[in-house]
Amino acid sequence: MSARQALANLAYVDTMEEVALSSPVTESEQENPVFDQIRERVVSLLERQIVGAPRTPVAKDDVYLCQRGMATIWAMSQWLPKWRTGTAVLLGYSFHSTSHVLAEYYEKPYKFFELGDEYDEVEEFVRTETQQGRPVQALFCEFPSNPLLLTPDLVRLREIASRYDTLLVVDDTISSFSNVDVLGEDRADILWSSLTKSFSGYSDCMGGSVVLNPCSKHYQAFKALYTTEYFNDLYVDDALVLEANSRDYFARTTVLNRNGYALASYLQSCAESSSSTVSKVWYPPFLPRHKHYAARMRPANDELTPGYGCLMTFEFDTMEAHIAFHEEIGKCVTIGPHLAGHITLVSFAGLFNISKS
């Protein structure tokens, strides 16, 4: 429940009563036109400046809204077994909450490939599981990953998913709709996105979306599943804020791309200098897998020149430098894990990724 929804319900707290999850729900608020406005905006972003051959376009009814990005992943954990039982595969270090949801709510322990580019090993695992009567549910990846900004080879993953009849599910939160296109016949079956980040951009509301790719072999199966199981839990007042915030999405994305690239370029110059304590910069154009990101970047037009977003990770060569940075940076910027808002934030990635290991 969001803060806005909690406040709105304070007046009714004395009349509230506990009900079973299976109880019927009322959808009166979900008829507000703001939900369709958000869905239509998402569609317009997905279908602008597409990469590759013409394709069946995403429709408004292929976009499913949720109260936050993690809710999209949790919902799939509940519904995937109704399509297929089996192990899920996570490629590369991901946003910490994603791995926690996969570990805690999916029906079986997920298989983890640390770097996300162990494609031969991934294929061997999927092949073995399939041959032993345990077909894999899905391959999950981020494009690029958070916090290491590593970009997977979607062509190779698509080949594996198609060969062994499994799902390819991509989270494009870090790159965002505006910069890259991961849909089409040779790409993701399902697209996850946190609308809390650059789509909203003002750190005052949360939201998430799931998009079913109409070009996917599994589209009809998941369309039927979402039609049966899905309920829009995005609170209407949050939706109103989300829609208003997203109106200047391109203008904010331009700033995020420009500032992110400028800072990452400076840090990269430091990493290349023998006199600097910066030892490594993780940002798509400075990493070997840049070609996979570049292959999905949307063509530039008058609205936007696509870029690499605002998130980067960098390392120091000594523990003393790490400690000094940690002690001083809080005097300049806010410490916190959110991103793509209207202020600069710094967080320490290792704290999140080891917190439940």
mmCIF file of C-alpha atoms in Angstrom:
data_model
loop_
_atom_site.group_PDB
_atom_site.id
_atom_site.type_symbol
_atom_site.label_atom_id
_atom_site.label_comp_id
_atom_site.label_asym_id
_atom_site.label_seq_id
_atom_site.Cartn_x
_atom_site.Cartn_y
_atom_site.Cartn_z
ATOM 1 C CA MET A 1 0.000 0.000 0.000
ATOM 2 C CA SER A 2 1.391 3.397 -0.977
ATOM 3 C CA ALA A 3 1.571 6.370 1.378
ATOM 4 C CA ARG A 4 -1.186 8.132 -0.575
ATOM 5 C CA GLN A 5 -3.466 5.121 -0.332
ATOM 6 C CA ALA A 6 -2.755 4.729 3.383
ATOM 7 C CA LEU A 7 -3.596 8.371 4.043
ATOM 8 C CA ALA A 8 -6.773 8.140 1.984
ATOM 9 C CA ASN A 9 -7.905 5.167 4.073
ATOM 10 C CA LEU A 10 -7.253 6.683 7.492
ATOM 11 C CA ALA A 11 -10.801 8.036 7.558
ATOM 12 C CA TYR A 12 -12.135 4.479 7.177
ATOM 13 C CA VAL A 13 -9.810 2.659 9.540
ATOM 14 C CA ASP A 14 -12.552 2.026 12.100
ATOM 15 C CA THR A 15 -14.719 0.258 9.526
ATOM 16 C CA MET A 16 -12.003 -1.905 7.976
ATOM 17 C CA GLU A 17 -12.151 -5.663 8.355
ATOM 18 C CA GLU A 18 -9.923 -8.495 7.294
ATOM 19 C CA VAL A 19 -11.019 -10.475 4.230
ATOM 20 C CA ALA A 20 -9.591 -13.448 2.409
ATOM 21 C CA LEU A 21 -7.335 -12.834 -0.575
ATOM 22 C CA SER A 22 -9.825 -14.770 -2.672
ATOM 23 C CA SER A 23 -12.633 -12.316 -1.892
ATOM 24 C CA PRO A 24 -14.078 -10.343 -4.821
ATOM 25 C CA VAL A 25 -12.518 -6.911 -5.373
ATOM 26 C CA THR A 26 -14.159 -3.757 -6.586
ATOM 27 C CA GLU A 27 -12.692 -2.117 -9.673
ATOM 28 C CA SER A 28 -14.603 1.161 -9.535
ATOM 29 C CA GLU A 29 -11.450 3.266 -9.110
ATOM 30 C CA GLN A 30 -9.664 1.339 -11.837
ATOM 31 C CA GLU A 31 -12.070 2.787 -14.392
ATOM 32 C CA ASN A 32 -10.369 6.174 -14.061
ATOM 33 C CA PRO A 33 -9.100 7.267 -17.506
ATOM 34 C CA VAL A 34 -5.634 8.002 -16.111
ATOM 35 C CA PHE A 35 -4.733 4.306 -16.319
ATOM 36 C CA ASP A 36 -5.367 4.209 -20.041
ATOM 37 C CA GLN A 37 -3.431 7.448 -20.428
ATOM 38 C CA ILE A 38 -0.389 5.821 -18.832
ATOM 39 C CA ARG A 39 -0.784 2.652 -20.910
ATOM 40 C CA GLU A 40 -1.079 4.687 -24.092
ATOM 41 C CA ARG A 41 2.020 6.688 -23.175
ATOM 42 C CA VAL A 42 3.985 3.490 -22.578
ATOM 43 C CA VAL A 43 2.847 2.154 -25.961
ATOM 44 C CA SER A 44 3.843 5.372 -27.719
ATOM 45 C CA LEU A 45 7.315 5.116 -26.186
ATOM 46 C CA LEU A 46 7.720 1.458 -27.109
ATOM 47 C CA GLU A 47 6.635 1.980 -30.711
ATOM 48 C CA ARG A 48 8.589 5.128 -31.525
ATOM 49 C CA GLN A 49 11.853 4.847 -33.479
ATOM 50 C CA ILE A 50 11.814 1.050 -33.418
ATOM 51 C CA VAL A 51 14.964 -0.958 -34.064
ATOM 52 C CA GLY A 52 14.858 -3.579 -36.798
ATOM 53 C CA ALA A 53 12.145 -4.805 -39.124
ATOM 54 C CA PRO A 54 8.495 -3.704 -38.899
ATOM 55 C CA ARG A 55 6.552 -5.780 -36.385
ATOM 56 C CA THR A 56 3.189 -6.288 -34.777
ATOM 57 C CA PRO A 57 2.869 -3.240 -32.520
ATOM 58 C CA VAL A 58 2.173 -3.386 -28.814
ATOM 59 C CA ALA A 59 -1.429 -2.491 -27.984
ATOM 60 C CA LYS A 60 -2.697 -0.597 -24.972
ATOM 61 C CA ASP A 61 -4.180 -3.807 -23.575
ATOM 62 C CA ASP A 62 -0.743 -5.470 -23.657
ATOM 63 C CA VAL A 63 0.457 -3.098 -20.913
ATOM 64 C CA TYR A 64 -0.281 -4.111 -17.314
ATOM 65 C CA LEU A 65 0.287 -1.594 -14.531
ATOM 66 C CA CYS A 66 1.382 -2.441 -10.997
ATOM 67 C CA GLN A 67 1.918 -0.487 -7.793
ATOM 68 C CA ARG A 68 5.725 -0.763 -8.122
ATOM 69 C CA GLY A 69 8.367 -2.445 -10.227
ATOM 70 C CA MET A 70 8.916 -5.283 -7.770
ATOM 71 C CA ALA A 71 5.199 -6.050 -7.865
ATOM 72 C CA THR A 72 5.569 -7.056 -11.522
ATOM 73 C CA ILE A 73 8.206 -9.625 -10.588
ATOM 74 C CA TRP A 74 6.295 -10.905 -7.556
ATOM 75 C CA ALA A 75 3.119 -11.352 -9.627
ATOM 76 C CA MET A 76 4.975 -13.426 -12.187
ATOM 77 C CA SER A 77 6.328 -15.603 -9.382
ATOM 78 C CA GLN A 78 2.725 -16.472 -8.515
ATOM 79 C CA TRP A 79 1.517 -17.009 -12.075
ATOM 80 C CA LEU A 80 4.413 -18.699 -13.870
ATOM 81 C CA PRO A 81 3.747 -22.120 -12.256
ATOM 82 C CA LYS A 82 0.267 -22.034 -13.814
ATOM 83 C CA TRP A 83 2.001 -21.971 -17.192
ATOM 84 C CA ARG A 84 4.942 -24.220 -16.407
ATOM 85 C CA THR A 85 6.709 -25.581 -13.348
ATOM 86 C CA GLY A 86 10.484 -25.501 -13.429
ATOM 87 C CA THR A 87 13.571 -23.514 -12.542
ATOM 88 C CA ALA A 88 14.069 -19.862 -13.464
ATOM 89 C CA VAL A 89 17.454 -18.598 -14.629
ATOM 90 C CA LEU A 90 18.875 -15.203 -13.631
ATOM 91 C CA LEU A 91 21.685 -13.874 -15.781
ATOM 92 C CA GLY A 92 24.095 -11.507 -14.068
ATOM 93 C CA TYR A 93 24.058 -9.564 -10.823
ATOM 94 C CA SER A 94 20.767 -7.725 -10.735
ATOM 95 C CA PHE A 95 18.972 -5.141 -8.658
ATOM 96 C CA HIS A 96 19.090 -6.560 -5.135
ATOM 97 C CA SER A 97 15.306 -6.787 -4.682
ATOM 98 C CA THR A 98 14.958 -8.785 -7.911
ATOM 99 C CA SER A 99 17.209 -11.561 -6.666
ATOM 100 C CA HIS A 100 15.445 -11.499 -3.281
ATOM 101 C CA VAL A 101 12.007 -11.932 -4.895
ATOM 102 C CA LEU A 102 13.301 -14.750 -7.089
ATOM 103 C CA ALA A 103 14.832 -16.457 -4.051
ATOM 104 C CA GLU A 104 11.865 -16.060 -1.717
ATOM 105 C CA TYR A 105 8.771 -16.391 -3.886
ATOM 106 C CA TYR A 106 9.533 -18.529 -6.933
ATOM 107 C CA GLU A 107 8.600 -22.149 -6.519
ATOM 108 C CA LYS A 108 12.140 -23.464 -6.926
ATOM 109 C CA PRO A 109 15.596 -21.994 -6.226
ATOM 110 C CA TYR A 110 16.667 -20.055 -9.278
ATOM 111 C CA LYS A 111 19.835 -20.836 -11.206
ATOM 112 C CA PHE A 112 22.260 -17.915 -11.113
ATOM 113 C CA PHE A 113 24.955 -17.097 -13.653
ATOM 114 C CA GLU A 114 27.102 -14.385 -12.125
ATOM 115 C CA LEU A 115 28.331 -12.416 -15.127
ATOM 116 C CA GLY A 116 25.384 -13.039 -17.422
ATOM 117 C CA ASP A 117 27.541 -13.893 -20.442
ATOM 118 C CA GLU A 118 28.132 -17.577 -19.722
ATOM 119 C CA TYR A 119 25.975 -18.450 -22.713
ATOM 120 C CA ASP A 120 27.368 -21.916 -23.366
ATOM 121 C CA GLU A 121 26.873 -22.817 -19.706
ATOM 122 C CA VAL A 122 23.371 -21.352 -19.752
ATOM 123 C CA GLU A 123 22.459 -23.370 -22.815
ATOM 124 C CA GLU A 124 23.911 -26.553 -21.326
ATOM 125 C CA PHE A 125 21.870 -26.030 -18.139
ATOM 126 C CA VAL A 126 18.648 -25.377 -20.065
ATOM 127 C CA ARG A 127 19.305 -28.351 -22.359
ATOM 128 C CA THR A 128 19.955 -30.711 -19.434
ATOM 129 C CA GLU A 129 16.866 -29.558 -17.539
ATOM 130 C CA THR A 130 14.733 -29.994 -20.661
ATOM 131 C CA GLN A 131 16.113 -33.465 -21.419
ATOM 132 C CA GLN A 132 15.384 -34.559 -17.864
ATOM 133 C CA GLY A 133 11.764 -33.458 -18.097
ATOM 134 C CA ARG A 134 12.212 -30.202 -16.182
ATOM 135 C CA PRO A 135 11.885 -27.460 -18.804
ATOM 136 C CA VAL A 136 13.112 -24.083 -17.578
ATOM 137 C CA GLN A 137 10.425 -21.497 -16.877
ATOM 138 C CA ALA A 138 12.253 -18.373 -17.985
ATOM 139 C CA LEU A 139 15.539 -16.621 -18.594
ATOM 140 C CA PHE A 140 15.590 -13.327 -16.672
ATOM 141 C CA CYS A 141 18.009 -10.502 -17.396
ATOM 142 C CA GLU A 142 18.386 -6.755 -17.016
ATOM 143 C CA PHE A 143 19.325 -4.521 -19.953
ATOM 144 C CA PRO A 144 21.760 -3.366 -18.711
ATOM 145 C CA SER A 145 22.253 -4.816 -15.249
ATOM 146 C CA ASN A 146 22.065 -2.892 -11.997
ATOM 147 C CA PRO A 147 24.610 -2.081 -10.594
ATOM 148 C CA LEU A 148 27.316 -3.307 -13.008
ATOM 149 C CA LEU A 149 25.745 -1.972 -16.232
ATOM 150 C CA LEU A 150 26.582 -5.181 -18.107
ATOM 151 C CA THR A 151 24.501 -5.651 -21.251
ATOM 152 C CA PRO A 152 23.434 -9.173 -22.244
ATOM 153 C CA ASP A 153 23.517 -10.476 -25.795
ATOM 154 C CA LEU A 154 19.775 -10.679 -26.504
ATOM 155 C CA VAL A 155 20.363 -12.417 -29.839
ATOM 156 C CA ARG A 156 22.130 -15.305 -28.126
ATOM 157 C CA LEU A 157 19.587 -15.482 -25.313
ATOM 158 C CA ARG A 158 16.725 -15.382 -27.797
ATOM 159 C CA GLU A 159 18.288 -18.330 -29.640
ATOM 160 C CA ILE A 160 18.499 -20.338 -26.416
ATOM 161 C CA ALA A 161 14.970 -19.424 -25.329
ATOM 162 C CA SER A 162 13.513 -20.328 -28.722
ATOM 163 C CA ARG A 163 15.496 -23.552 -29.084
ATOM 164 C CA TYR A 164 14.284 -24.863 -25.714
ATOM 165 C CA ASP A 165 10.855 -23.231 -25.729
ATOM 166 C CA THR A 166 11.291 -21.042 -22.677
ATOM 167 C CA LEU A 167 10.562 -17.397 -21.931
ATOM 168 C CA LEU A 168 12.988 -14.510 -22.258
ATOM 169 C CA VAL A 169 12.028 -11.817 -19.753
ATOM 170 C CA VAL A 170 13.919 -8.510 -19.882
ATOM 171 C CA ASP A 171 13.982 -5.635 -17.388
ATOM 172 C CA ASP A 172 14.838 -2.369 -19.190
ATOM 173 C CA THR A 173 14.535 -0.092 -16.147
ATOM 174 C CA ILE A 174 18.122 1.201 -16.308
ATOM 175 C CA SER A 175 18.182 1.950 -20.041
ATOM 176 C CA SER A 176 14.468 2.878 -20.177
ATOM 177 C CA PHE A 177 11.888 2.868 -22.973
ATOM 178 C CA SER A 178 13.287 6.046 -24.478
ATOM 179 C CA ASN A 179 16.824 4.818 -25.140
ATOM 180 C CA VAL A 180 16.520 1.185 -26.226
ATOM 181 C CA ASP A 181 14.118 -1.172 -27.987
ATOM 182 C CA VAL A 182 14.107 -4.769 -26.721
ATOM 183 C CA LEU A 183 10.849 -5.917 -28.330
ATOM 184 C CA GLY A 184 10.138 -7.489 -31.730
ATOM 185 C CA GLU A 185 10.319 -11.025 -33.066
ATOM 186 C CA ASP A 186 13.910 -11.707 -31.982
ATOM 187 C CA ARG A 187 13.790 -10.198 -28.512
ATOM 188 C CA ALA A 188 11.987 -10.317 -25.167
ATOM 189 C CA ASP A 189 8.758 -12.264 -24.699
ATOM 190 C CA ILE A 190 7.894 -10.119 -21.684
ATOM 191 C CA LEU A 191 9.211 -6.704 -20.682
ATOM 192 C CA TRP A 192 9.436 -5.566 -17.059
ATOM 193 C CA SER A 193 9.929 -1.896 -16.187
ATOM 194 C CA SER A 194 9.971 0.134 -13.014
ATOM 195 C CA LEU A 195 8.008 3.288 -13.774
ATOM 196 C CA THR A 196 9.249 4.697 -10.462
ATOM 197 C CA LYS A 197 12.575 5.573 -12.077
ATOM 198 C CA SER A 198 13.021 7.763 -15.164
ATOM 199 C CA PHE A 199 9.409 7.451 -16.364
ATOM 200 C CA SER A 200 8.250 9.245 -13.216
ATOM 201 C CA GLY A 201 11.490 10.945 -12.323
ATOM 202 C CA TYR A 202 10.475 13.002 -9.297
ATOM 203 C CA SER A 203 10.770 10.454 -6.468
ATOM 204 C CA ASP A 204 7.222 11.122 -5.252
ATOM 205 C CA CYS A 205 5.344 8.047 -6.513
ATOM 206 C CA MET A 206 5.936 4.444 -7.488
ATOM 207 C CA GLY A 207 4.728 2.229 -10.292
ATOM 208 C CA GLY A 208 5.649 -0.635 -12.573
ATOM 209 C CA SER A 209 4.594 -2.142 -15.870
ATOM 210 C CA VAL A 210 4.600 -5.488 -17.607
ATOM 211 C CA VAL A 211 4.381 -5.567 -21.396
ATOM 212 C CA LEU A 212 3.481 -8.706 -23.320
ATOM 213 C CA ASN A 213 5.236 -8.816 -26.687
ATOM 214 C CA PRO A 214 2.606 -9.601 -29.366
ATOM 215 C CA CYS A 215 5.381 -11.079 -31.534
ATOM 216 C CA SER A 216 6.139 -13.748 -28.937
ATOM 217 C CA LYS A 217 5.268 -17.389 -29.496
ATOM 218 C CA HIS A 218 3.908 -17.419 -25.948
ATOM 219 C CA TYR A 219 1.829 -14.258 -26.284
ATOM 220 C CA GLN A 220 -1.580 -15.966 -26.355
ATOM 221 C CA ALA A 221 -0.789 -18.159 -23.353
ATOM 222 C CA PHE A 222 0.276 -15.216 -21.214
ATOM 223 C CA LYS A 223 -2.502 -13.010 -22.517
ATOM 224 C CA ALA A 224 -4.963 -15.590 -21.217
ATOM 225 C CA LEU A 225 -3.053 -15.871 -17.928
ATOM 226 C CA TYR A 226 -2.974 -12.111 -17.315
ATOM 227 C CA THR A 227 -6.621 -11.792 -18.311
ATOM 228 C CA THR A 228 -7.515 -14.326 -15.629
ATOM 229 C CA GLU A 229 -5.065 -13.404 -12.857
ATOM 230 C CA TYR A 230 -4.219 -9.731 -13.199
ATOM 231 C CA PHE A 231 -5.678 -6.985 -11.065
ATOM 232 C CA ASN A 232 -4.540 -3.384 -11.330
ATOM 233 C CA ASP A 233 -3.262 -2.523 -7.841
ATOM 234 C CA LEU A 234 -1.821 0.867 -8.795
ATOM 235 C CA TYR A 235 -3.667 3.348 -6.590
ATOM 236 C CA VAL A 236 -5.525 5.961 -8.599
ATOM 237 C CA ASP A 237 -3.973 8.978 -6.845
ATOM 238 C CA ASP A 238 -0.507 7.543 -7.480
ATOM 239 C CA ALA A 239 -1.461 6.994 -11.103
ATOM 240 C CA LEU A 240 -2.490 10.647 -11.428
ATOM 241 C CA VAL A 241 0.916 11.771 -10.171
ATOM 242 C CA LEU A 242 2.720 9.216 -12.342
ATOM 243 C CA GLU A 243 0.931 10.395 -15.476
ATOM 244 C CA ALA A 244 1.656 14.062 -14.735
ATOM 245 C CA ASN A 245 5.319 13.367 -13.981
ATOM 246 C CA SER A 246 5.840 11.420 -17.198
ATOM 247 C CA ARG A 247 4.806 14.290 -19.459
ATOM 248 C CA ASP A 248 8.354 15.676 -19.534
ATOM 249 C CA TYR A 249 9.993 12.258 -19.830
ATOM 250 C CA PHE A 250 12.020 13.145 -22.935
ATOM 251 C CA ALA A 251 13.329 16.396 -21.483
ATOM 252 C CA ARG A 252 14.428 14.646 -18.284
ATOM 253 C CA THR A 253 15.912 11.716 -20.207
ATOM 254 C CA THR A 254 18.033 14.160 -22.193
ATOM 255 C CA VAL A 255 19.431 15.542 -18.940
ATOM 256 C CA LEU A 256 19.958 12.065 -17.443
ATOM 257 C CA ASN A 257 21.802 10.866 -20.556
ATOM 258 C CA ARG A 258 23.925 14.001 -20.832
ATOM 259 C CA ASN A 259 24.924 14.233 -17.178
ATOM 260 C CA GLY A 260 25.460 10.504 -16.828
ATOM 261 C CA TYR A 261 27.772 10.373 -19.818
ATOM 262 C CA ALA A 262 29.689 13.474 -18.734
ATOM 263 C CA LEU A 263 30.356 12.140 -15.231
ATOM 264 C CA ALA A 264 31.173 8.619 -16.432
ATOM 265 C CA SER A 265 33.570 10.026 -19.046
ATOM 266 C CA TYR A 266 35.369 12.035 -16.395
ATOM 267 C CA LEU A 267 35.662 9.004 -14.125
ATOM 268 C CA GLN A 268 36.881 6.907 -17.062
ATOM 269 C CA SER A 269 39.639 9.459 -17.690
ATOM 270 C CA CYS A 270 40.583 9.112 -14.025
ATOM 271 C CA ALA A 271 40.669 5.318 -14.327
ATOM 272 C CA GLU A 272 43.065 5.663 -17.269
ATOM 273 C CA SER A 273 45.397 7.916 -15.275
ATOM 274 C CA SER A 274 48.183 6.410 -13.187
ATOM 275 C CA SER A 275 47.787 9.194 -10.635
ATOM 276 C CA SER A 276 44.113 8.457 -9.856
ATOM 277 C CA THR A 277 42.714 6.049 -7.282
ATOM 278 C CA VAL A 278 39.717 5.287 -9.558
ATOM 279 C CA SER A 279 40.410 1.849 -10.995
ATOM 280 C CA LYS A 280 37.284 0.854 -12.947
ATOM 281 C CA VAL A 281 34.156 2.475 -14.375
ATOM 282 C CA TRP A 282 31.084 0.418 -15.166
ATOM 283 C CA TYR A 283 29.029 2.293 -17.788
ATOM 284 C CA PRO A 284 27.893 0.791 -21.113
ATOM 285 C CA PRO A 285 30.119 2.681 -23.604
ATOM 286 C CA PHE A 286 33.244 1.853 -21.570
ATOM 287 C CA LEU A 287 32.591 -1.877 -21.273
ATOM 288 C CA PRO A 288 33.327 -4.725 -23.712
ATOM 289 C CA ARG A 289 29.630 -5.553 -24.079
ATOM 290 C CA HIS A 290 28.796 -2.080 -25.394
ATOM 291 C CA LYS A 291 28.006 -3.553 -28.818
ATOM 292 C CA HIS A 292 24.970 -5.353 -27.373
ATOM 293 C CA TYR A 293 23.610 -2.079 -25.987
ATOM 294 C CA ALA A 294 24.412 -0.124 -29.153
ATOM 295 C CA ALA A 295 22.544 -2.693 -31.255
ATOM 296 C CA ARG A 296 19.304 -1.868 -29.411
ATOM 297 C CA MET A 297 19.585 1.921 -29.230
ATOM 298 C CA ARG A 298 16.716 3.752 -30.889
ATOM 299 C CA PRO A 299 17.522 6.088 -33.787
ATOM 300 C CA ALA A 300 17.797 9.738 -32.808
ATOM 301 C CA ASN A 301 15.135 12.237 -33.822
ATOM 302 C CA ASP A 302 14.065 15.759 -32.889
ATOM 303 C CA GLU A 303 12.534 14.515 -29.635
ATOM 304 C CA LEU A 304 15.526 12.678 -28.245
ATOM 305 C CA THR A 305 19.036 11.461 -28.927
ATOM 306 C CA PRO A 306 19.220 8.140 -27.053
ATOM 307 C CA GLY A 307 21.980 7.537 -24.564
ATOM 308 C CA TYR A 308 23.018 5.377 -21.638
ATOM 309 C CA GLY A 309 21.064 6.757 -18.717
ATOM 310 C CA CYS A 310 22.171 8.089 -15.357
ATOM 311 C CA LEU A 311 23.456 5.023 -13.476
ATOM 312 C CA MET A 312 27.120 4.108 -13.263
ATOM 313 C CA THR A 313 29.353 2.179 -10.892
ATOM 314 C CA PHE A 314 33.009 2.858 -10.181
ATOM 315 C CA GLU A 315 35.701 1.326 -8.016
ATOM 316 C CA PHE A 316 38.810 2.535 -6.224
ATOM 317 C CA ASP A 317 42.123 0.725 -6.118
ATOM 318 C CA THR A 318 42.563 0.774 -2.335
ATOM 319 C CA MET A 319 40.347 0.295 0.683
ATOM 320 C CA GLU A 320 41.653 3.609 2.046
ATOM 321 C CA ALA A 321 40.281 5.408 -1.015
ATOM 322 C CA HIS A 322 36.915 3.654 -0.642
ATOM 323 C CA ILE A 323 36.706 4.719 3.004
ATOM 324 C CA ALA A 324 37.696 8.313 2.249
ATOM 325 C CA PHE A 325 35.085 8.562 -0.499
ATOM 326 C CA HIS A 326 32.428 7.029 1.751
ATOM 327 C CA GLU A 327 33.161 9.503 4.530
ATOM 328 C CA GLU A 328 33.190 12.601 2.309
ATOM 329 C CA ILE A 329 30.555 12.017 -0.388
ATOM 330 C CA GLY A 330 27.632 12.368 2.023
ATOM 331 C CA LYS A 331 28.609 16.003 2.511
ATOM 332 C CA CYS A 332 27.932 16.657 -1.180
ATOM 333 C CA VAL A 333 25.074 14.410 -2.273
ATOM 334 C CA THR A 334 22.360 12.235 -0.755
ATOM 335 C CA ILE A 335 23.106 8.603 0.108
ATOM 336 C CA GLY A 336 20.384 6.244 -1.135
ATOM 337 C CA PRO A 337 19.515 3.511 -3.647
ATOM 338 C CA HIS A 338 16.853 5.243 -5.762
ATOM 339 C CA LEU A 339 17.792 6.517 -9.217
ATOM 340 C CA ALA A 340 16.566 8.703 -12.086
ATOM 341 C CA GLY A 341 15.007 11.221 -9.772
ATOM 342 C CA HIS A 342 15.651 14.942 -9.686
ATOM 343 C CA ILE A 343 18.629 14.764 -7.314
ATOM 344 C CA THR A 344 21.999 13.016 -7.434
ATOM 345 C CA LEU A 345 22.336 9.922 -5.250
ATOM 346 C CA VAL A 346 25.195 7.636 -4.299
ATOM 347 C CA SER A 347 24.889 4.145 -2.849
ATOM 348 C CA PHE A 348 27.339 1.375 -2.062
ATOM 349 C CA ALA A 349 26.420 -1.604 -4.205
ATOM 350 C CA GLY A 350 28.207 -4.267 -2.201
ATOM 351 C CA LEU A 351 25.960 -3.616 0.778
ATOM 352 C CA PHE A 352 22.889 -4.632 -1.195
ATOM 353 C CA ASN A 353 24.247 -7.594 -3.100
ATOM 354 C CA ILE A 354 25.609 -9.402 -0.056
ATOM 355 C CA SER A 355 22.774 -8.539 2.297
ATOM 356 C CA LYS A 356 20.972 -11.871 1.844
ATOM 357 C CA SER A 357 23.769 -14.070 0.578
#
